[in-house]
PDB file of C-alpha atoms in Angstrom:
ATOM      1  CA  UNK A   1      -9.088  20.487  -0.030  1.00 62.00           C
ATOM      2  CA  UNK A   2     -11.886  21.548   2.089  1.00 80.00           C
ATOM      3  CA  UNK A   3     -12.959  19.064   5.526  1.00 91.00           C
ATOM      4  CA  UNK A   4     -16.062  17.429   3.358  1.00 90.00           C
ATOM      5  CA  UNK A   5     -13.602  16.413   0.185  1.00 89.00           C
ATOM      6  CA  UNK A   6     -11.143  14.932   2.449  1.00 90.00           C
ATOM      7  CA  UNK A   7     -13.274  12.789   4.869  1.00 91.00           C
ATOM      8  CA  UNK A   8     -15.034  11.415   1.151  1.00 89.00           C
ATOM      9  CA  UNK A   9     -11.073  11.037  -0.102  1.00 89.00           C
ATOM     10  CA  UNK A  10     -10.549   8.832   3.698  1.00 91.00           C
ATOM     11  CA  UNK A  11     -13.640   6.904   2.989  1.00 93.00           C
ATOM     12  CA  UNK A  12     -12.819   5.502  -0.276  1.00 93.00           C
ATOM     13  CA  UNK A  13      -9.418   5.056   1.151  1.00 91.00           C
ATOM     14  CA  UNK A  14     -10.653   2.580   3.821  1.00 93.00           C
ATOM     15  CA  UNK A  15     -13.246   1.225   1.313  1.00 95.00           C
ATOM     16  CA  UNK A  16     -10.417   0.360  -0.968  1.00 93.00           C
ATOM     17  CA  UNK A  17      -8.156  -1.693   1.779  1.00 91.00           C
ATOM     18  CA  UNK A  18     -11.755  -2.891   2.827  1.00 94.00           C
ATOM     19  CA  UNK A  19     -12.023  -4.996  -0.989  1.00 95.00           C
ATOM     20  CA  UNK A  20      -7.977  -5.554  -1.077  1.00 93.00           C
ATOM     21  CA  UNK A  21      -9.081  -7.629   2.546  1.00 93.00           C
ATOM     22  CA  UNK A  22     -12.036  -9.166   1.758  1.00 95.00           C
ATOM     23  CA  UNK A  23     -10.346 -10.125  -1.567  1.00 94.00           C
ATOM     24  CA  UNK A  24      -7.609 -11.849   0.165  1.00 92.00           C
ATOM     25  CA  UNK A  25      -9.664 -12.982   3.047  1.00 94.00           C
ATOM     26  CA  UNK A  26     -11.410 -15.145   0.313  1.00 95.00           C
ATOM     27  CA  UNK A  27      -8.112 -16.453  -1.634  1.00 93.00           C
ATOM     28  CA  UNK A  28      -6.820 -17.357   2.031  1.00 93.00           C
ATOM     29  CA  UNK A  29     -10.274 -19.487   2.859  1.00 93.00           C
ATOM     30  CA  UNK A  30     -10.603 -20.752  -0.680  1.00 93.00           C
ATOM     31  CA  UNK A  31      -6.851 -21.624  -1.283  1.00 91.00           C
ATOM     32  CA  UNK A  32      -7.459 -25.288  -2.010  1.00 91.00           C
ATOM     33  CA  UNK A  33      -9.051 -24.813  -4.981  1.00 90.00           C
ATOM     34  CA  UNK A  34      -6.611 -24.799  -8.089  1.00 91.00           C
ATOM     35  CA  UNK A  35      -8.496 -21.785  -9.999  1.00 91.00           C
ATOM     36  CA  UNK A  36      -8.137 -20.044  -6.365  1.00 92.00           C
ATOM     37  CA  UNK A  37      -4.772 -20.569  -5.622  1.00 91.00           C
ATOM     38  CA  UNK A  38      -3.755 -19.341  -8.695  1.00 91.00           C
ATOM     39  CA  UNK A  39      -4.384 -15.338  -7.247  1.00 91.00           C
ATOM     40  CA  UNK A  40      -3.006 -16.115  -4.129  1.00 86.00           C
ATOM     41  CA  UNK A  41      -0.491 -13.037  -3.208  1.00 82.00           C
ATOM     42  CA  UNK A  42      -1.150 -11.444  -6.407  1.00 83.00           C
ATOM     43  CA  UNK A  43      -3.327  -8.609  -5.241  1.00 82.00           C
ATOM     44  CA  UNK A  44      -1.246  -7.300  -2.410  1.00 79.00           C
ATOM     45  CA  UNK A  45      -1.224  -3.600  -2.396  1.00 76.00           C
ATOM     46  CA  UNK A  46       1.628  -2.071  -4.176  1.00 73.00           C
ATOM     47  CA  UNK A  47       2.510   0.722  -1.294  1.00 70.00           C
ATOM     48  CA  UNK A  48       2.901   3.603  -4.602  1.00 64.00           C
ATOM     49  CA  UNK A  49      -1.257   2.788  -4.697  1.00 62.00           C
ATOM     50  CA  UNK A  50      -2.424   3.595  -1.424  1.00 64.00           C
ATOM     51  CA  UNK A  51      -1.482   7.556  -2.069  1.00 73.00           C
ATOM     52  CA  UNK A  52      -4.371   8.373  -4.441  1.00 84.00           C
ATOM     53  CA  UNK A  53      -7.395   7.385  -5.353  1.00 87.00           C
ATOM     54  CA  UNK A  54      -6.927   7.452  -9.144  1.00 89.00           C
ATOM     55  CA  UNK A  55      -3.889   4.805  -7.947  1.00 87.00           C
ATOM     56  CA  UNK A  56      -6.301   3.206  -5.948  1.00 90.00           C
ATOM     57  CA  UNK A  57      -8.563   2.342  -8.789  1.00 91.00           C
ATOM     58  CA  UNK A  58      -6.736   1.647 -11.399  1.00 89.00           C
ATOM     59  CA  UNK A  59      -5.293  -1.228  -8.755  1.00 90.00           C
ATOM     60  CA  UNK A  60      -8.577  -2.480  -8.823  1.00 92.00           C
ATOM     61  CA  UNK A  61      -9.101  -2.384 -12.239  1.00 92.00           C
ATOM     62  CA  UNK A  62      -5.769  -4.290 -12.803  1.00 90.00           C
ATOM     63  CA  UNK A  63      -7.286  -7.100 -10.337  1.00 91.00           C
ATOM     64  CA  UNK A  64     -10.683  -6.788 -12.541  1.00 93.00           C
ATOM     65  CA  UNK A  65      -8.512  -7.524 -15.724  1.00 92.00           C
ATOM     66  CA  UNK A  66      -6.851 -10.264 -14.000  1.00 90.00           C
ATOM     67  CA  UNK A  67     -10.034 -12.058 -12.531  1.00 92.00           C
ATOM     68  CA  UNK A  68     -12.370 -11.439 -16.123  1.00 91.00           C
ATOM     69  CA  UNK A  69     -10.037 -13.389 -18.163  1.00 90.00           C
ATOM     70  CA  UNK A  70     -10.122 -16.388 -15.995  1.00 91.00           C
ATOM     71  CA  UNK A  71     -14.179 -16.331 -15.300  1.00 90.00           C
ATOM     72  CA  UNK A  72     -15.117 -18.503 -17.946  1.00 91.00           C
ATOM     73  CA  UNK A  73     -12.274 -21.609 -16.155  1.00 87.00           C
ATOM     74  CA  UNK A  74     -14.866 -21.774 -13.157  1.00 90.00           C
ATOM     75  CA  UNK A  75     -17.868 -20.773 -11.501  1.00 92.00           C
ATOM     76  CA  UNK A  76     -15.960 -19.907  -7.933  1.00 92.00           C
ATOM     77  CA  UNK A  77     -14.234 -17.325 -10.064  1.00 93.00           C
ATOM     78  CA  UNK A  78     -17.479 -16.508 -11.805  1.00 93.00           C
ATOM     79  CA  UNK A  79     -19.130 -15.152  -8.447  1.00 94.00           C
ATOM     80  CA  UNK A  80     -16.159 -13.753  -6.692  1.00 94.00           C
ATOM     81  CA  UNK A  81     -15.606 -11.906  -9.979  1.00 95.00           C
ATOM     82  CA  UNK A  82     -19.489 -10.290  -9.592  1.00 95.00           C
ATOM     83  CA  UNK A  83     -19.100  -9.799  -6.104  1.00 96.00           C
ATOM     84  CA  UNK A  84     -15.823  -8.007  -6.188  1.00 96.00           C
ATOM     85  CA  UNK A  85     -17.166  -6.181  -9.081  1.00 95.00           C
ATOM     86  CA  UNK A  86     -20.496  -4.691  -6.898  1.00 96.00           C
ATOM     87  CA  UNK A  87     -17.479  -3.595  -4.426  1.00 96.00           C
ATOM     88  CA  UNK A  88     -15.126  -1.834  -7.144  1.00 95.00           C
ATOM     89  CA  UNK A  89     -18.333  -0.249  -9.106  1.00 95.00           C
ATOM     90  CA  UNK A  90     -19.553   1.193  -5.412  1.00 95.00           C
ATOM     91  CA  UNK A  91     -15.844   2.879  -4.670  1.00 94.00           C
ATOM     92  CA  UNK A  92     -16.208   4.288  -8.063  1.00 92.00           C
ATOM     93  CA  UNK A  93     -19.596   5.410  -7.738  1.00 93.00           C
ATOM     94  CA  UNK A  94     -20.981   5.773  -3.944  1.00 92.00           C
ATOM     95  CA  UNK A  95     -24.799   5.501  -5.285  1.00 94.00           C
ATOM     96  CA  UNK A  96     -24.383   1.857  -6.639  1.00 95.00           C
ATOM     97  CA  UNK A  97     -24.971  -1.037  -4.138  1.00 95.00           C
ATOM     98  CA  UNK A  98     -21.873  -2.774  -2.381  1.00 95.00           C
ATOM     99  CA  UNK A  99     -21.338  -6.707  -1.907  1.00 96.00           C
ATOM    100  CA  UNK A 100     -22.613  -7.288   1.814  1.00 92.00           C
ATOM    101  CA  UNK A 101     -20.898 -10.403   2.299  1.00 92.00           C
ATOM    102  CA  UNK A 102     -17.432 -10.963   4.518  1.00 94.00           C
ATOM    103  CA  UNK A 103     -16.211 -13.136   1.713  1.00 96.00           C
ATOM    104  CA  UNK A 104     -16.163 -12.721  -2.240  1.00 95.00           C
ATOM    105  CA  UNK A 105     -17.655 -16.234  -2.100  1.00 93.00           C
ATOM    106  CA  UNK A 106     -20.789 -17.280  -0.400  1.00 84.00           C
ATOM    107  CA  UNK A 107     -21.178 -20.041   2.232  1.00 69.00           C
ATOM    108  CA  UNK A 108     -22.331 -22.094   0.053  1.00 62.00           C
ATOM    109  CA  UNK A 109     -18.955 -22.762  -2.067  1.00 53.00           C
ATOM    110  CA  UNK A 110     -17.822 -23.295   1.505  1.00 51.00           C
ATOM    111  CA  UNK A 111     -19.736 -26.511   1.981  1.00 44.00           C
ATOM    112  CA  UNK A 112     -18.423 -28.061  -1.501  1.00 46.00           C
ATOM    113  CA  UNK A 113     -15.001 -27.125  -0.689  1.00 44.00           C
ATOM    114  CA  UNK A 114     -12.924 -30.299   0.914  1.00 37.00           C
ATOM    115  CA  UNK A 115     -10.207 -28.795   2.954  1.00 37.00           C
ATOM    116  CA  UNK A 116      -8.009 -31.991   2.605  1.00 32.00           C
ATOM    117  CA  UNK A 117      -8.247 -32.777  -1.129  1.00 33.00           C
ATOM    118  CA  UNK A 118      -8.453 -29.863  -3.680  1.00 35.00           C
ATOM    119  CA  UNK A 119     -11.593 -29.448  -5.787  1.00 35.00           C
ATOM    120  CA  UNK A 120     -11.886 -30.376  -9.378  1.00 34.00           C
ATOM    121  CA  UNK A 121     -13.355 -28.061 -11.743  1.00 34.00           C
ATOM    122  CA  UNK A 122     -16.115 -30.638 -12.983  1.00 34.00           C
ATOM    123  CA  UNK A 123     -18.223 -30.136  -9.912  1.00 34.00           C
ATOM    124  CA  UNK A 124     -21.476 -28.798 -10.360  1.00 34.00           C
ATOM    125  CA  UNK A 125     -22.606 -26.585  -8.188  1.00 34.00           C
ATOM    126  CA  UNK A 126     -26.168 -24.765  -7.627  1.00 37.00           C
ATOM    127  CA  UNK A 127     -26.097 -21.052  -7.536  1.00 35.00           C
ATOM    128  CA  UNK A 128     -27.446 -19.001  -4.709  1.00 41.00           C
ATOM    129  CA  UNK A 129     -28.788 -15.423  -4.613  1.00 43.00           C
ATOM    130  CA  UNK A 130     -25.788 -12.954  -4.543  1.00 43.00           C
ATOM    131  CA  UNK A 131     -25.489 -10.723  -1.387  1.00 44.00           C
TER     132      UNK A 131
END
């Protein structure tokens, strides 16, 4: 493997544990909501995944699996599922745009979220532009 194909190889390395983060990072801030919670530790990295990238992705594509059956239960999963999505299509293919955000969720979930009492379901909520 020549200098070029390795520093690309270290790249989507980092860019990988970048969306494993950012992932948890959101379960962690969004953990008192039920459809939330239900994730949380799920998505740690198996240590046999962090040696390739095929490993790497197919990961990912387990956690895509995971989240796409449960999108219809709420719209918090609805845009951390299309967020996390912009981040898995861009390690797959560098040309497509990434999810600019720190979180899978934006702020404004935040605000809707009580961090005493857990969130119902039946809330509506407004949807925002997506990073």
């Amino acid at each position: 493997m020549n200098t070029l194909e390795e520093l690309r190889l270290e790249a989507k390395t980092r860019f990988y544990h970048h969306i494993i983060s950012k992932l948890n990072a959101t379960l962690q801030e969004y953990n008192k909501v039920a459809v939330i919670a239900q994730f949380q530790g799920k998505f740690d990295v198996p240590e046999q995944v962090t040696f390739t990238l095929d490993g790497q992705i197919n990961h990912l594509l387990s956690i895509t699996v995971s989240l796409v059956n449960k999108v219809p239960e709420s719209p918090y999963l609805e845009e951390l599922f299309s967020n996390f999505l912009k981040d898995y299509m861009h390690l797959v293919n560098p040309e497509l745009p990434f999810h600019a955000g720190v979180l899978y969720l934006n702020d404004h979930y935040g605000s809707k979220v009580s961090r005493c009492v857990p969130v119902t379901e039946s809330v509506s909520l407004n949807y925002a532009a997506v990073n």
